XYZ file of N, CA, C and O in Angstrom:
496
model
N -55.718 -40.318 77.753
C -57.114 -40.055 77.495
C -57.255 -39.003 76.391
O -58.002 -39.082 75.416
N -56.404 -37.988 76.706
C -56.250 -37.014 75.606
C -56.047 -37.731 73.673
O -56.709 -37.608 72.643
N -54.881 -38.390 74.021
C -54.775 -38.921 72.798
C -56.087 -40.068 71.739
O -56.006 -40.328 70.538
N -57.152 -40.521 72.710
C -57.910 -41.677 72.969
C -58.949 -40.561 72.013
O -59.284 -40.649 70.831
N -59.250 -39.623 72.938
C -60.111 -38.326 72.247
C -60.264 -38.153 71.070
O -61.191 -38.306 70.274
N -58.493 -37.556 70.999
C -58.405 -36.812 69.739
C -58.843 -38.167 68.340
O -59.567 -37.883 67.385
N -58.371 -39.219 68.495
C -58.259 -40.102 67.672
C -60.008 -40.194 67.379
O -60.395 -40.188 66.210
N -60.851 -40.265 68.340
C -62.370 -40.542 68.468
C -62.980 -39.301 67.484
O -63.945 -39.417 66.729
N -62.295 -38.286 67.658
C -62.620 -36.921 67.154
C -62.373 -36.983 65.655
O -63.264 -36.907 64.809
N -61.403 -37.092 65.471
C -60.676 -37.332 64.301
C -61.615 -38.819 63.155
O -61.903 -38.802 61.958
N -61.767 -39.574 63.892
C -62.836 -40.746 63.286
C -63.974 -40.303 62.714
O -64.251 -40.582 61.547
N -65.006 -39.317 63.746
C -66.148 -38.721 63.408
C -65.906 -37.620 62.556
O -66.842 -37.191 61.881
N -65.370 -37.370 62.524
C -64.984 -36.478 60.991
C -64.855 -37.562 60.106
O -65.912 -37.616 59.479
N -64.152 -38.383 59.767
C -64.334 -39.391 58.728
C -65.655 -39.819 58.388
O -66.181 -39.979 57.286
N -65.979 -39.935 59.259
C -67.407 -41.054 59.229
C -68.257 -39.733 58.579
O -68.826 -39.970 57.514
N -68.362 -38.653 59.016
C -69.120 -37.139 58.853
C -69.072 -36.906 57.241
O -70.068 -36.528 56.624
N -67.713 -37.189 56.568
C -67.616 -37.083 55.557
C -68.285 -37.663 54.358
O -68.697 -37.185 53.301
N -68.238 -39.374 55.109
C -68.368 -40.284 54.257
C -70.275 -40.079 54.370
O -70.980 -40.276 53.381
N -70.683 -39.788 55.327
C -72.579 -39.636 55.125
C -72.560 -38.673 54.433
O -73.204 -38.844 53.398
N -71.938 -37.357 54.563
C -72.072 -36.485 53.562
C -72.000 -37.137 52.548
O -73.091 -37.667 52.339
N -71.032 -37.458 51.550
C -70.747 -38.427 50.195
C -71.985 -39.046 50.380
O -72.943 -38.340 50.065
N -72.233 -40.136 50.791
C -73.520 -40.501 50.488
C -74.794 -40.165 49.738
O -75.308 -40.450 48.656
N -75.172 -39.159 51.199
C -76.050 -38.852 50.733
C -76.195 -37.410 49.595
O -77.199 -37.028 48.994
N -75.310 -37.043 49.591
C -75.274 -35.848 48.358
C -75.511 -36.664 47.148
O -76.358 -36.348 46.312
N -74.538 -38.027 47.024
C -74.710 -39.052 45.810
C -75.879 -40.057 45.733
O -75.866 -40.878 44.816
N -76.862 -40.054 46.604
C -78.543 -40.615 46.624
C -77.640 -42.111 46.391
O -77.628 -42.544 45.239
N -76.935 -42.852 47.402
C -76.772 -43.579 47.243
C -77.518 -44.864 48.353
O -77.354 -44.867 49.573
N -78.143 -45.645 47.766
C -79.521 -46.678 48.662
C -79.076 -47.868 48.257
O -78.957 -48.277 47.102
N -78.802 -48.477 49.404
C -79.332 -50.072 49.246
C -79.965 -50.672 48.893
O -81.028 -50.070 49.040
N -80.203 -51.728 48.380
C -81.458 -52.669 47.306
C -82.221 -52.580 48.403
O -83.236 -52.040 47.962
N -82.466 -52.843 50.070
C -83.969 -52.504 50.597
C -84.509 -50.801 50.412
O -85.683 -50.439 50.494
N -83.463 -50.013 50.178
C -84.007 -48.969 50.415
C -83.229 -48.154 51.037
O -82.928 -47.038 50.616
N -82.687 -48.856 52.516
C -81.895 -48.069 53.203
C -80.850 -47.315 52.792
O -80.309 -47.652 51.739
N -80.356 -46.180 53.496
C -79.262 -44.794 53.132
C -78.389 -45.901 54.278
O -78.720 -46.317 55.388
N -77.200 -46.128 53.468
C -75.965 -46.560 54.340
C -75.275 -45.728 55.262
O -74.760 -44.673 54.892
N -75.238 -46.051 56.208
C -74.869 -44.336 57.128
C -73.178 -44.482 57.356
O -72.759 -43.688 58.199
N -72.196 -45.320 56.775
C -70.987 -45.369 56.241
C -70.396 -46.126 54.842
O -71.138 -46.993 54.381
N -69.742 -45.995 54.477
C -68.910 -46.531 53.528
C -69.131 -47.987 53.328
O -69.609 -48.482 52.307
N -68.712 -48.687 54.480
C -68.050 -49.993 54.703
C -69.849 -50.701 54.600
O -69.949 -51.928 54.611
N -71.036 -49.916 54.514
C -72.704 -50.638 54.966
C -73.388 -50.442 53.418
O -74.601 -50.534 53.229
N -72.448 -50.171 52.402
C -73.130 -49.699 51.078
C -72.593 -51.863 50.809
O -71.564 -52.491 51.061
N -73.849 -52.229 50.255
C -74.044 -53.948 49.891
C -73.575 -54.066 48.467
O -72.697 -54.827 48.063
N -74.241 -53.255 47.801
C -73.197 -53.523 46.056
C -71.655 -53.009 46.301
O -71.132 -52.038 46.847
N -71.124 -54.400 45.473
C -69.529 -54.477 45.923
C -69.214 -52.970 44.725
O -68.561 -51.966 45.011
N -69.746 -53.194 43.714
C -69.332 -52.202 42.634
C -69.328 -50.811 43.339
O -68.346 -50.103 43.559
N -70.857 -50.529 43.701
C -70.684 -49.146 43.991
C -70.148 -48.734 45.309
O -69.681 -47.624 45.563
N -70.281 -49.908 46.261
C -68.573 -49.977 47.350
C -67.599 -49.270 47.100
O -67.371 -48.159 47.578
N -66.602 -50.190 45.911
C -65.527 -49.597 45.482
C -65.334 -48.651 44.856
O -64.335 -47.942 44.983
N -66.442 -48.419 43.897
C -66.191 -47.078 43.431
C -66.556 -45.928 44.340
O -66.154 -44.858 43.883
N -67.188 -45.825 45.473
C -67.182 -44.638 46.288
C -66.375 -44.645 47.045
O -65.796 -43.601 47.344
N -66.062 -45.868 47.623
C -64.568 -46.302 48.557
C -63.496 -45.332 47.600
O -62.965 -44.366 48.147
N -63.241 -45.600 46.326
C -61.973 -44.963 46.011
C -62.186 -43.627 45.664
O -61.288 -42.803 45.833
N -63.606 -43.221 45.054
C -63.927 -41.330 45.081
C -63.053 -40.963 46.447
O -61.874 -40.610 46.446
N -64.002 -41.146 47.743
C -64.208 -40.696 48.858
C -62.196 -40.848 49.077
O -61.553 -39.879 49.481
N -61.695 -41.842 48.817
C -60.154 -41.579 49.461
C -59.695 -40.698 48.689
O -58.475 -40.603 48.817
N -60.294 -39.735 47.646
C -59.553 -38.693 46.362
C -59.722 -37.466 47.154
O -59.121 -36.398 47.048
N -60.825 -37.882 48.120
C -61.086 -36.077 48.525
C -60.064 -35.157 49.259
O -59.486 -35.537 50.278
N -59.951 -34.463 48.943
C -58.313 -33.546 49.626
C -58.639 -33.493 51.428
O -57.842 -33.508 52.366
N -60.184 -33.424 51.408
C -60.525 -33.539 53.656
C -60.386 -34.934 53.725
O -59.915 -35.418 54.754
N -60.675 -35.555 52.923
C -60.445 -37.459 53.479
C -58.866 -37.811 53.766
O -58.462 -38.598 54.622
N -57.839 -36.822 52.589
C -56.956 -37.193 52.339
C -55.741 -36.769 53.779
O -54.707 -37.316 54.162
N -56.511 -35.535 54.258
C -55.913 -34.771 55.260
C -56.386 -35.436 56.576
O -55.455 -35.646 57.353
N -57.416 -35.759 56.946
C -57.993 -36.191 57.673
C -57.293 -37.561 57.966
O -56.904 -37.910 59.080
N -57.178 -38.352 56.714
C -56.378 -39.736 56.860
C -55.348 -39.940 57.658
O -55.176 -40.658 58.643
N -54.440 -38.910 56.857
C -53.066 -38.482 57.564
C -53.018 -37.915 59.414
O -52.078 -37.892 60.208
N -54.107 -37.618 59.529
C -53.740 -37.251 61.056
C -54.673 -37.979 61.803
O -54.846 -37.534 62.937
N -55.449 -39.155 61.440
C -55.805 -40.121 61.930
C -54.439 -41.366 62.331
O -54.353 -41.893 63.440
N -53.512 -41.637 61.220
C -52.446 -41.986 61.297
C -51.779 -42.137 62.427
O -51.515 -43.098 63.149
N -51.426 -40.334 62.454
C -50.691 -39.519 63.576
C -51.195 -39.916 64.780
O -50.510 -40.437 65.661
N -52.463 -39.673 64.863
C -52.959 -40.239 66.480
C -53.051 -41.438 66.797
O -53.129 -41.751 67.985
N -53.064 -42.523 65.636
C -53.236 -43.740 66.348
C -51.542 -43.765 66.325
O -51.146 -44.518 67.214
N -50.712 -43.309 65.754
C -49.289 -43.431 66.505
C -49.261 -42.693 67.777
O -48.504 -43.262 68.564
N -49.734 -41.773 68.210
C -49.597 -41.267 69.906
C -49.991 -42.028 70.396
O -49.376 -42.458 71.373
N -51.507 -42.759 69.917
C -52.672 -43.276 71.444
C -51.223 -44.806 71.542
O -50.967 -45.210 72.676
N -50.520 -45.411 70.429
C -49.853 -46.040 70.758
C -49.036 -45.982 71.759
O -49.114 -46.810 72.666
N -48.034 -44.900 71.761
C -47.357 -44.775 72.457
C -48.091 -44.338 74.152
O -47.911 -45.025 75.158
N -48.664 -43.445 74.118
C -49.924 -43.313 75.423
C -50.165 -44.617 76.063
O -50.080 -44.621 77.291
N -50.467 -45.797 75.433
C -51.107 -46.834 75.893
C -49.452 -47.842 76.259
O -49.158 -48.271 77.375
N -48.853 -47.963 75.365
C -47.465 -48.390 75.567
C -46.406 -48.029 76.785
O -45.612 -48.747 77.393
N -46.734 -46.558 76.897
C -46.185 -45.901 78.195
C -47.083 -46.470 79.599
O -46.639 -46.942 80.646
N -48.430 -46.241 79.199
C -49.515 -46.690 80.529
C -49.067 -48.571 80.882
O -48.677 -49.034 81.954
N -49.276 -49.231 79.709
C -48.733 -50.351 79.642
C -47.408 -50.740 80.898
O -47.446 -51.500 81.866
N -46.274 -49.833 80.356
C -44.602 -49.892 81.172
C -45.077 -49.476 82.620
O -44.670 -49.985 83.665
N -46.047 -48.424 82.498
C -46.207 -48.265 84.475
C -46.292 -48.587 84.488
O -45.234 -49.201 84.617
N -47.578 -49.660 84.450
C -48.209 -50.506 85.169
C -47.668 -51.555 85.571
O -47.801 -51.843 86.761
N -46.830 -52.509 84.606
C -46.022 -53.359 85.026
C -44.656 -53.316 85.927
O -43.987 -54.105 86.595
N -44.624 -51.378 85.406
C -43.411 -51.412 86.587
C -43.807 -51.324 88.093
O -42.958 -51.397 88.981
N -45.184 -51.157 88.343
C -45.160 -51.222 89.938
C -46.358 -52.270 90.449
O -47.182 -52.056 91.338
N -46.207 -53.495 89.605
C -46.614 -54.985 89.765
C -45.374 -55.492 90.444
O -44.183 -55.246 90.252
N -46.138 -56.439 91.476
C -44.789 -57.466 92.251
C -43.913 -58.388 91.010
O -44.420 -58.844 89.985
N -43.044 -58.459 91.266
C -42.058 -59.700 90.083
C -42.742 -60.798 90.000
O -42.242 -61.222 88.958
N -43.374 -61.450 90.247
C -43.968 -62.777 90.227
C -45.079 -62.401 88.992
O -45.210 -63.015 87.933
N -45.801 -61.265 89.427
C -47.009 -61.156 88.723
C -46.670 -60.252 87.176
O -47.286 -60.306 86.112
N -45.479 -59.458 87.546
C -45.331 -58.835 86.301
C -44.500 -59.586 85.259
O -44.202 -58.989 84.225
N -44.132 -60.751 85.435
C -43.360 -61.782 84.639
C -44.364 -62.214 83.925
O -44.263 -62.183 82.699
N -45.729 -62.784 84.645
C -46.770 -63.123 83.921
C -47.410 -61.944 82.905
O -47.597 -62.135 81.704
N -47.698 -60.741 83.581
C -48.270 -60.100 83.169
C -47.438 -59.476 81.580
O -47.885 -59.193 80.468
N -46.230 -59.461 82.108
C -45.470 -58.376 80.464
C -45.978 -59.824 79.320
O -46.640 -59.542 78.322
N -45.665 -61.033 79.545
C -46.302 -62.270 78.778
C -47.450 -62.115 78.165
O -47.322 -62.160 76.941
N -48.785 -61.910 78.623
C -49.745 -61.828 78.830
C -50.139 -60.724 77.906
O -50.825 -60.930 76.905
N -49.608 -59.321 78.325
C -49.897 -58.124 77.615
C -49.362 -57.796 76.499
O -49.623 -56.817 75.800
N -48.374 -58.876 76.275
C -47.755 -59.183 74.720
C -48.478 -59.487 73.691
O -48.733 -59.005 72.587
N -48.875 -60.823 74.593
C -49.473 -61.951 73.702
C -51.229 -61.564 73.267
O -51.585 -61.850 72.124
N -52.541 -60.733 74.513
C -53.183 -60.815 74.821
C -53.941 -59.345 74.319
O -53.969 -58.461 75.176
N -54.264 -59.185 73.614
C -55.072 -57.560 73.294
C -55.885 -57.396 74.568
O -55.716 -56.304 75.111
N -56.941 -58.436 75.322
C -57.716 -58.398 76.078
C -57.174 -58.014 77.517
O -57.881 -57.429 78.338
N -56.099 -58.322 77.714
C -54.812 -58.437 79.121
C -54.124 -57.465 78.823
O -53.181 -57.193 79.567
N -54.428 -56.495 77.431
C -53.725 -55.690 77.702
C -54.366 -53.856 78.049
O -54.016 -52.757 78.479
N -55.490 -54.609 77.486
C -56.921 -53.125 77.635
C -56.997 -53.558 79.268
O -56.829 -52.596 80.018
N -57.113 -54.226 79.611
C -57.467 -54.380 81.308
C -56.105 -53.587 81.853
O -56.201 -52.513 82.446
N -54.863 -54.217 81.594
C -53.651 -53.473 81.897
C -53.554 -51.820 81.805
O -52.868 -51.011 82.430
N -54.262 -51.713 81.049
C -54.576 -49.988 80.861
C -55.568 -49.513 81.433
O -55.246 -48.614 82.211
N -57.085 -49.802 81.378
C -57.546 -49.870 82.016
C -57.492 -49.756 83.944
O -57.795 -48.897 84.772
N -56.984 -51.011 83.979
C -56.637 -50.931 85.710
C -55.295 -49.960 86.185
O -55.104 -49.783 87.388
N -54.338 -49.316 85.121
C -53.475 -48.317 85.657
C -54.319 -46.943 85.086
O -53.909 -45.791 85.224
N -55.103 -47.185 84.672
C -55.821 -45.774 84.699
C -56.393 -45.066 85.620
O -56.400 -43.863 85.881
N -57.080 -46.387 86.274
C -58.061 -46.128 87.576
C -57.240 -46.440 88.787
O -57.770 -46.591 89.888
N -55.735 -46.553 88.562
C -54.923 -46.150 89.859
C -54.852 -45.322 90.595
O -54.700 -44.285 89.951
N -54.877 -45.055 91.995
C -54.665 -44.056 92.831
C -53.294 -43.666 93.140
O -52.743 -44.005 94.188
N -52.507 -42.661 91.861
C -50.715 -42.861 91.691
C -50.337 -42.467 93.195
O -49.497 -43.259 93.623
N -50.713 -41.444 94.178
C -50.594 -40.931 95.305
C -50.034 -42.056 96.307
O -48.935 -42.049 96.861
N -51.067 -43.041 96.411
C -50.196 -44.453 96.738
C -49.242 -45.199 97.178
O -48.968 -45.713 98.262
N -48.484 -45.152 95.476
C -47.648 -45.671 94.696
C -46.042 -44.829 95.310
O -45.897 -43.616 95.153
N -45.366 -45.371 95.736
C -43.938 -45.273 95.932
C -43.538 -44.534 94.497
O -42.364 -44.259 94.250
């Protein structure tokens, strides 16, 4: 959960940045609207050209880098939650399940999910 955080934390600073850029640069959409990220500005031109300002900035650039970093922990976090879980599934079901949580992004957020909200006390 910790790692889940930091990564969420770490995003809104991105996103924080990129409205700043924006709007310091009076940049509007043909209706009018202030794009409230990067990726919602409709001219491809001035897209890319703020897309590539905004990756020059030395906080985007730092920020990038330890966005990185955390989605390599929440990996491993979720990868570890992942291995419990299947390790204290019956054999029948965890044959299916390691399959499943391979193959399945959806089978595999539930897999995390449902060993999150385990009661480990339980558990042998």
């Amino acid at each position: 959960m910790l790692a889940k955080a930091n990564l969420d934390a770490l995003e809104e600073i991105e996103a924080d940045i990129e409205r700043k850029y924006i709007v310091e640069h009076n940049i509007v959409n043909a209706d009018g609207t202030t794009p409230t990220r990067i990726f919602c500005i409709d001219d491809d031109a001035t897209f890319e050209k703020v897309n590539a300002e905004t990756a020059e900035l030395p906080e985007m650039k730092a920020n990038f880098k330890e966005i990185l970093e955390a989605r390599d922990l929440l990996d491993e976090a979720e990868n570890g939650l992942v291995a419990y879980g299947l390790s204290i599934a019956p054999a029948k079901e965890r044959a299916v399940l390691e399959k499943a949580a391979a193959a399945n992004y959806t089978t595999r957020c539930k897999l995390i999910d449902m060993t999150l909200k385990l009661d480990a006390s339980t558990v042998r």
